[in-house]
Coordinates of C-alpha atoms in Angstrom, one line a residue:
M1 CA 0.0 0.0 0.0
F2 CA 2.8 2.4 0.9
K3 CA 4.6 1.7 -2.4
W4 CA 1.4 2.3 -4.3
F5 CA 0.9 5.6 -2.5
V6 CA 4.5 6.8 -3.3
K7 CA 4.3 5.7 -6.9
H8 CA 0.8 7.3 -7.5
R9 CA 1.9 10.6 -6.0
L10 CA 5.2 10.8 -7.9
E11 CA 3.4 10.0 -11.2
G12 CA 0.9 12.8 -10.3
Y13 CA 3.8 15.3 -10.2
V14 CA 4.9 14.2 -13.7
K15 CA 1.4 14.6 -15.1
K16 CA 1.3 18.1 -13.6
Y17 CA 4.7 18.9 -15.1
F18 CA 3.7 18.0 -18.7
K19 CA 0.3 19.8 -18.3
R20 CA 2.1 23.0 -17.3
H21 CA 4.9 22.5 -19.9
P22 CA 3.2 21.2 -23.1
N23 CA 6.1 22.2 -25.3
T24 CA 8.6 20.0 -23.5
K25 CA 9.6 17.1 -25.7
L26 CA 9.8 13.6 -24.2
V27 CA 12.0 10.9 -25.8
A28 CA 11.4 7.5 -24.2
V29 CA 13.8 4.6 -24.6
V30 CA 12.6 1.0 -24.2
G31 CA 13.8 -2.4 -25.4
S32 CA 15.3 -5.7 -24.5
V33 CA 19.0 -4.5 -24.6
G34 CA 20.9 -1.3 -25.2
K35 CA 18.6 1.1 -23.5
T36 CA 21.2 3.0 -21.3
T37 CA 23.7 3.4 -24.1
T38 CA 21.0 4.6 -26.4
K39 CA 19.6 7.0 -23.8
R40 CA 23.0 8.5 -23.1
A41 CA 23.8 8.8 -26.8
V42 CA 20.6 10.7 -27.4
A43 CA 21.2 12.9 -24.4
T44 CA 24.7 13.6 -25.5
M45 CA 23.6 14.4 -29.0
L46 CA 21.0 16.9 -27.9
A47 CA 22.8 18.5 -25.0
S48 CA 24.5 21.2 -27.0
S49 CA 21.3 22.3 -28.7
F50 CA 18.6 22.0 -26.1
K51 CA 18.2 22.6 -22.4
L52 CA 18.0 18.9 -21.4
Q53 CA 16.9 16.6 -18.6
G54 CA 18.4 13.2 -19.5
D55 CA 20.9 11.7 -17.2
V56 CA 20.1 11.9 -13.5
S57 CA 20.5 8.2 -13.0
D58 CA 20.2 4.8 -14.8
F59 CA 17.1 3.9 -12.8
N60 CA 14.3 2.9 -15.1
E61 CA 11.8 1.1 -12.9
Q62 CA 8.3 2.2 -11.8
I63 CA 9.0 4.4 -8.8
A64 CA 12.3 5.8 -9.9
V65 CA 11.2 7.0 -13.3
P66 CA 9.2 10.0 -12.1
C67 CA 12.1 11.1 -10.0
S68 CA 14.4 10.8 -13.0
I69 CA 12.0 12.7 -15.3
L70 CA 11.8 15.6 -12.8
G71 CA 15.5 15.7 -12.1
V72 CA 15.2 14.6 -8.5
N73 CA 17.7 12.1 -7.0
Y74 CA 16.2 8.8 -6.1
P75 CA 16.8 7.8 -2.5
P76 CA 19.3 5.1 -1.5
T77 CA 17.9 1.7 -0.7
S78 CA 18.5 2.1 3.0
E79 CA 16.1 5.2 3.0
L80 CA 13.2 3.8 0.9
R81 CA 11.1 2.8 3.9
K82 CA 11.3 6.1 5.7
L83 CA 8.3 8.4 5.3
S84 CA 10.6 11.4 6.0
T85 CA 12.6 10.5 3.0
W86 CA 9.6 10.5 0.7
R87 CA 8.4 13.8 2.2
T88 CA 11.7 15.4 1.0
V89 CA 11.3 13.7 -2.4
F90 CA 7.7 14.9 -2.8
K91 CA 8.7 18.4 -1.9
A92 CA 11.5 18.4 -4.5
C93 CA 9.2 16.8 -7.2
K94 CA 6.4 19.4 -6.5
H95 CA 8.9 22.2 -7.0
Q96 CA 10.3 20.6 -10.2
A97 CA 6.8 20.0 -11.6
K98 CA 6.2 23.7 -11.3
D99 CA 9.5 25.3 -12.1
M100 CA 11.8 22.9 -14.0
D101 CA 12.7 24.6 -17.3
V102 CA 13.9 22.1 -19.9
A103 CA 13.2 21.7 -23.6
V104 CA 13.7 17.9 -23.9
I105 CA 13.6 15.0 -21.5
V106 CA 15.3 11.7 -22.4
Q107 CA 14.1 8.8 -20.2
E108 CA 14.8 5.1 -20.2
L109 CA 12.0 2.8 -19.2
G110 CA 12.5 -0.8 -18.1
T111 CA 10.4 -3.8 -17.4
D112 CA 10.8 -7.0 -15.5
H113 CA 7.2 -8.2 -15.6
P114 CA 4.3 -8.0 -18.0
G115 CA 2.3 -4.8 -17.6
E116 CA 5.1 -2.4 -16.5
I117 CA 5.6 -0.6 -19.8
P118 CA 1.8 -0.4 -20.4
H119 CA 1.6 1.3 -16.9
F120 CA 4.1 4.0 -18.1
A121 CA 1.7 4.6 -21.0
K122 CA -1.0 5.7 -18.6
Y123 CA 0.8 8.9 -17.7
L124 CA 3.6 9.4 -20.3
K125 CA 2.9 10.5 -23.9
P126 CA 6.3 10.5 -25.7
D127 CA 7.0 12.6 -28.7
I128 CA 9.5 9.9 -29.8
T129 CA 9.7 6.3 -28.4
I130 CA 12.9 4.4 -29.3
I131 CA 12.6 0.6 -29.3
T132 CA 16.2 -0.7 -29.1
A133 CA 15.4 -4.4 -29.6
V134 CA 13.0 -7.2 -29.0
T135 CA 14.9 -10.2 -27.9
P136 CA 14.5 -12.8 -25.1
E137 CA 14.5 -11.1 -21.7
H138 CA 13.0 -12.0 -18.3
M139 CA 11.6 -15.1 -19.9
E140 CA 10.6 -16.6 -16.6
F141 CA 7.9 -14.0 -16.6
F142 CA 7.2 -13.2 -20.3
K143 CA 7.4 -16.8 -21.5
T144 CA 7.3 -16.0 -25.2
L145 CA 9.0 -13.5 -27.5
Q146 CA 5.5 -12.3 -28.6
A147 CA 4.8 -11.3 -25.0
V148 CA 8.1 -9.4 -24.9
A149 CA 7.2 -7.6 -28.1
Q150 CA 3.7 -6.6 -26.9
E151 CA 5.3 -5.2 -23.7
E152 CA 8.0 -3.2 -25.5
F153 CA 5.6 -1.8 -28.0
A154 CA 3.1 -0.7 -25.4
L155 CA 4.1 2.9 -25.6
A156 CA 3.6 3.0 -29.4
A157 CA -0.1 3.8 -29.2
V158 CA 0.5 7.0 -27.1
S159 CA 3.7 8.1 -28.9
K160 CA 3.8 10.6 -31.8
K161 CA 6.7 8.7 -33.5
V162 CA 8.2 5.3 -32.8
M163 CA 11.9 4.6 -33.8
V164 CA 12.5 0.8 -34.1
N165 CA 15.9 -0.9 -34.4
I166 CA 15.0 -3.1 -37.4
D167 CA 18.1 -5.2 -37.0
D168 CA 17.2 -6.6 -33.6
T169 CA 13.4 -6.5 -33.8
P170 CA 11.5 -9.2 -35.7
I171 CA 9.6 -7.6 -38.6
E172 CA 6.3 -9.1 -37.4
C173 CA 6.5 -6.9 -34.3
L174 CA 5.7 -3.9 -36.4
Q175 CA 2.0 -5.0 -36.3
Y176 CA 1.9 -3.5 -32.8
V177 CA 2.4 0.1 -34.1
D178 CA 0.6 2.4 -36.5
P179 CA 2.8 2.4 -39.7
A180 CA 2.4 6.1 -40.1
K181 CA 4.4 6.6 -36.8
V182 CA 7.3 4.2 -37.6
L183 CA 10.9 5.2 -38.3
L184 CA 13.3 2.4 -38.7
Y185 CA 17.0 2.6 -37.8
G186 CA 19.9 0.2 -38.0
F187 CA 21.9 -1.4 -40.8
D188 CA 19.0 -3.0 -42.7
E189 CA 18.5 -1.7 -46.2
H190 CA 15.0 -0.6 -45.3
A191 CA 16.2 1.6 -42.4
D192 CA 15.1 5.3 -42.5
Y193 CA 18.3 6.1 -40.5
T194 CA 21.6 4.3 -40.8
I195 CA 25.4 4.6 -40.7
K196 CA 27.6 3.2 -43.4
A197 CA 31.0 2.8 -41.9
K198 CA 34.1 0.8 -42.6
V199 CA 36.1 -0.4 -39.6
D200 CA 39.5 -2.1 -39.5
D201 CA 39.5 -2.4 -35.7
P202 CA 36.5 -1.6 -33.5
L203 CA 38.8 -0.4 -30.8
K204 CA 39.7 2.6 -33.0
G205 CA 36.1 3.8 -33.6
Y206 CA 34.1 4.3 -36.7
S207 CA 34.0 6.8 -39.6
G208 CA 31.7 6.9 -42.6
Q209 CA 28.4 8.4 -43.5
F210 CA 25.2 9.0 -41.5
I211 CA 22.3 8.5 -44.0
S212 CA 18.7 9.6 -43.5
K213 CA 15.9 9.2 -46.0
K214 CA 14.7 12.6 -45.0
N215 CA 18.0 14.6 -45.5
G216 CA 20.4 12.4 -47.4
A217 CA 24.0 11.6 -46.3
I218 CA 26.5 13.5 -44.2
D219 CA 30.1 12.5 -43.4
V220 CA 30.9 11.4 -39.9
K221 CA 34.1 10.4 -38.2
D222 CA 35.6 9.5 -34.8
I223 CA 32.6 7.7 -33.4
K224 CA 33.9 6.2 -30.2
L225 CA 31.2 3.6 -29.6
V226 CA 32.6 0.0 -29.7
G227 CA 30.8 -2.6 -31.7
E228 CA 28.0 -2.4 -34.3
H229 CA 25.4 -3.1 -31.6
N230 CA 26.5 0.1 -29.8
L231 CA 26.9 2.0 -33.1
R232 CA 23.1 1.5 -33.5
A233 CA 22.8 3.8 -30.4
G234 CA 24.6 6.5 -32.3
I235 CA 22.2 6.0 -35.3
A236 CA 19.2 6.3 -33.0
A237 CA 20.7 9.5 -31.5
A238 CA 21.3 11.0 -34.9
G239 CA 17.8 10.0 -36.0
V240 CA 16.3 11.8 -33.0
A241 CA 18.4 14.8 -33.7
T242 CA 17.2 14.9 -37.3
E243 CA 13.5 14.6 -36.1
L244 CA 14.1 17.5 -33.7
G245 CA 15.6 19.7 -36.4
L246 CA 19.3 19.6 -35.8
D247 CA 21.5 20.5 -38.7
A248 CA 24.3 18.3 -40.2
A249 CA 27.1 20.1 -38.4
K250 CA 25.5 19.5 -35.0
I251 CA 24.9 15.8 -35.8
Q252 CA 28.5 15.4 -37.0
H253 CA 29.8 16.9 -33.7
G254 CA 27.3 15.0 -31.6
L255 CA 28.4 11.7 -33.0
T256 CA 32.0 12.4 -31.9
Q257 CA 30.8 12.9 -28.3
V258 CA 28.7 9.9 -27.7
Q259 CA 30.1 7.0 -25.7
S260 CA 29.0 3.9 -23.9
A261 CA 27.9 3.9 -20.3
P262 CA 30.1 2.0 -17.7
G263 CA 30.1 -1.7 -18.2
R264 CA 28.7 -1.5 -21.8
M265 CA 31.7 -2.3 -24.1
N266 CA 34.0 0.2 -22.5
I267 CA 37.7 0.1 -23.5
L268 CA 40.0 -0.1 -20.4
R269 CA 43.7 -0.4 -20.0
G270 CA 45.0 -3.7 -18.4
N271 CA 48.3 -5.1 -17.3
K272 CA 50.6 -7.1 -19.5
N273 CA 49.9 -4.8 -22.5
S274 CA 46.2 -5.9 -22.5
V275 CA 43.1 -4.1 -23.7
I276 CA 39.9 -4.9 -21.8
L277 CA 36.4 -4.8 -23.4
D278 CA 34.3 -4.2 -20.3
D279 CA 30.8 -5.4 -21.0
T280 CA 29.9 -6.5 -17.5
Y281 CA 26.8 -4.5 -16.7
N282 CA 24.5 -7.4 -17.7
S283 CA 24.0 -10.1 -20.3
S284 CA 21.5 -11.7 -22.6
P285 CA 21.9 -14.0 -25.6
A286 CA 21.7 -11.2 -28.1
A287 CA 24.1 -8.9 -26.2
A288 CA 26.6 -11.7 -25.6
I289 CA 26.7 -12.7 -29.2
A290 CA 27.1 -9.1 -30.3
A291 CA 30.0 -8.7 -27.9
L292 CA 31.7 -11.8 -29.2
R293 CA 31.4 -10.5 -32.8
T294 CA 33.1 -7.3 -31.7
L295 CA 35.9 -9.2 -30.0
Y296 CA 36.5 -11.2 -33.1
E297 CA 36.9 -8.0 -35.2
T298 CA 39.7 -6.6 -32.9
V299 CA 43.3 -6.7 -34.2
S300 CA 45.1 -9.0 -31.7
D301 CA 47.1 -12.2 -31.6
E302 CA 45.4 -13.2 -28.3
R303 CA 41.7 -12.9 -27.7
I304 CA 40.3 -14.0 -24.4
A305 CA 36.6 -14.2 -23.4
V306 CA 35.7 -14.3 -19.7
F307 CA 32.0 -15.2 -19.5
G308 CA 29.6 -15.6 -16.6
G309 CA 26.1 -17.0 -17.1
M310 CA 22.9 -15.2 -18.1
N311 CA 20.1 -14.7 -15.6
E312 CA 16.3 -14.4 -15.9
L313 CA 15.9 -16.5 -19.0
G314 CA 13.4 -19.0 -17.4
E315 CA 12.7 -22.0 -19.6
Y316 CA 14.9 -20.5 -22.3
A317 CA 18.0 -20.6 -20.1
E318 CA 19.5 -23.8 -21.4
Q319 CA 18.8 -23.0 -25.1
G320 CA 19.9 -19.4 -24.6
H321 CA 23.3 -20.4 -23.2
K322 CA 23.7 -23.0 -26.0
D323 CA 22.9 -20.4 -28.6
V324 CA 25.7 -18.2 -27.3
A325 CA 28.1 -21.1 -26.9
E326 CA 27.7 -21.8 -30.7
F327 CA 29.4 -18.5 -31.3
F328 CA 32.6 -19.4 -29.5
D329 CA 35.1 -19.8 -32.3
G330 CA 38.6 -21.2 -31.9
T331 CA 39.6 -19.4 -35.1
Y332 CA 39.4 -16.1 -33.1
L333 CA 39.5 -17.2 -29.4
S334 CA 42.7 -18.1 -27.7
Y335 CA 41.1 -18.9 -24.4
L336 CA 37.7 -19.0 -22.8
V337 CA 37.2 -18.6 -19.0
T338 CA 33.8 -19.6 -17.7
M339 CA 32.5 -18.5 -14.3
G340 CA 29.6 -20.0 -12.3
N341 CA 27.3 -23.0 -12.7
M342 CA 25.4 -22.0 -15.8
A343 CA 28.5 -20.9 -17.8
N344 CA 30.5 -24.0 -16.7
K345 CA 27.6 -26.3 -17.5
Y346 CA 26.7 -24.9 -21.0
F347 CA 29.5 -22.8 -22.3
A348 CA 32.5 -24.9 -21.3
P349 CA 31.7 -28.3 -22.9
I350 CA 30.6 -26.8 -26.3
A351 CA 33.7 -24.6 -26.4
R352 CA 36.0 -27.5 -25.6
A353 CA 34.3 -29.6 -28.3
K354 CA 35.3 -26.9 -30.7
G355 CA 39.0 -27.2 -29.6
I356 CA 39.1 -24.0 -27.5
T357 CA 41.1 -24.1 -24.3
V358 CA 38.7 -23.5 -21.4
F359 CA 39.2 -22.7 -17.7
E360 CA 36.2 -23.2 -15.5
T361 CA 36.0 -21.1 -12.4
K362 CA 33.6 -20.5 -9.5
T363 CA 33.9 -16.8 -8.7
P364 CA 34.7 -13.7 -10.7
I365 CA 37.9 -13.2 -8.7
E366 CA 39.0 -16.7 -9.7
A367 CA 38.0 -15.9 -13.3
G368 CA 40.1 -12.8 -13.4
I369 CA 43.1 -14.6 -12.0
A370 CA 42.7 -17.3 -14.7
A371 CA 42.6 -14.8 -17.5
N372 CA 45.5 -12.9 -16.0
K373 CA 47.7 -16.0 -16.0
V374 CA 47.4 -16.6 -19.8
L375 CA 48.0 -13.0 -20.9
D376 CA 50.9 -12.8 -23.3
P377 CA 52.2 -9.2 -23.5
E378 CA 53.9 -10.0 -26.8
K379 CA 50.5 -10.7 -28.4
N380 CA 48.6 -7.5 -27.6
P381 CA 45.9 -9.4 -25.8
V382 CA 42.3 -8.3 -25.9
V383 CA 40.0 -9.6 -23.1
L384 CA 36.2 -9.4 -23.2
F385 CA 34.4 -9.7 -19.9
K386 CA 30.6 -10.5 -20.0
G387 CA 28.0 -11.7 -17.6
S388 CA 24.7 -11.0 -16.0
Q389 CA 24.3 -8.8 -13.0
G390 CA 22.7 -10.7 -10.1
G391 CA 25.1 -13.0 -8.3
I392 CA 27.7 -12.9 -11.1
Y393 CA 29.3 -9.4 -11.0
M394 CA 32.0 -9.9 -13.6
E395 CA 33.3 -6.4 -12.9
E396 CA 35.2 -8.0 -10.0
A397 CA 37.0 -10.2 -12.5
V398 CA 38.0 -7.1 -14.4
K399 CA 39.7 -5.6 -11.3
I400 CA 42.3 -8.4 -11.4
I401 CA 43.6 -7.2 -14.7
V402 CA 42.6 -3.6 -15.2
F403 CA 44.9 -0.7 -14.0
E404 CA 43.8 0.5 -10.6
T405 CA 43.4 4.0 -12.1
E406 CA 40.5 2.6 -14.2
H407 CA 38.5 1.3 -11.3
D408 CA 36.3 4.4 -11.2
K409 CA 35.0 3.4 -14.7
L410 CA 33.6 0.0 -13.5
V411 CA 30.0 -0.6 -12.7
R412 CA 28.5 -1.2 -9.3
Q413 CA 31.3 0.4 -7.2
S414 CA 29.1 2.4 -4.8
P415 CA 29.3 1.5 -1.0
E416 CA 25.9 -0.2 -1.3
W417 CA 27.0 -2.4 -4.2
R418 CA 30.3 -3.2 -2.5
A419 CA 28.4 -4.4 0.6
K420 CA 26.2 -6.7 -1.6
K421 CA 29.4 -8.2 -3.1
E422 CA 31.3 -8.9 0.1
Y423 CA 30.3 -12.6 -0.1
L424 CA 32.4 -12.9 -3.2
Y425 CA 35.5 -12.1 -1.3
E426 CA 34.5 -14.2 1.7
Q427 CA 34.0 -17.2 -0.6
E428 CA 37.4 -16.6 -2.2
F429 CA 39.1 -16.5 1.1
A430 CA 37.3 -19.7 2.2
D431 CA 38.3 -21.5 -1.0
A432 CA 41.9 -20.3 -0.4
E433 CA 42.0 -21.7 3.2
T434 CA 40.6 -25.0 1.9
D435 CA 43.3 -25.2 -0.7
D436 CA 46.0 -24.6 1.9
E437 CA 44.7 -27.5 4.0

């Protein structure tokens, strides 16, 4: 009851804001993967041209979204049950609903259960909704890909325009949106917005042309997003900019500024002359396969993948892990380090059957140590770290290899997150004592 009261009141402030500020544009970002990178790319693209509200936090769930939209910091977990905390939040939201002066709001919206995106549609009417992908997610609750599609497209009916990543969204999903609203983006030949770029090494960025059916082609260079799946975020950002009237020069400049969020294919410096692809924020079959493809494109004589399992796949868990395992390729991979029950059970045997040297580990710390042991500084090693969030926390494996000066670029390093992960170190110490005996 208390949670309902808080949510209802916060949503009321958002409704009041948009009623008082009808000219403020709302760009909503939904989808199975890539939401945060896309949101940040759009916000970065627009920041030099509009007064913007677009990056207070990465929170995207029901109660946190109204705070993010209104530019009010969401309380820490330890404060969420205190009425005094919410009185302070309500006061701040009431002030913002009246006086916040922005031209564009860019907001990410997430879902874990059916009905959460439809709920957002009850009080948000986006000018542009970006659908980043429709792929298997939270399948223990959604069960089918059709259910995922219906969830992610739930804002379409109340949005003025809907931008859809056509590369990662089955074409049949377009039945859930009015064709007159649809703008397609990606690398598909039917896309309204695309980037044609040649890349010799994804670690060095992209240059080429941004092409829109509306305005034609413009030259772009020095796009720092890593991997084609992240480059789509740049396409979406440039597409939104075009729809909001930005000229070619501003789009060119904006694309040089966009970059991934922490833990989403960030390039970090590691020991033994290594380069780290830090993709540790979360994982799903589509994201894991995309990350592997990017690793294979890098210029290196030693490529190492360090993979944890993928959570929240429900009945699709076994098949989802096997689908990813099929992309392990000994032509490109020198070593695979697997971490945790799911990765060891499904990734390791398939990779070994392909002739890849595999190290099975129990904790992220052990996984990082295993990867560190095989680094050959003479081979310019590139190491990809990938795994789901809950209980896996592959960023702790990254710490074993990455320079300490790069630790502030890792995900989940707040005091609250560190406290949640203490058990990892306790388990490592316990295993070490057992080995000593």
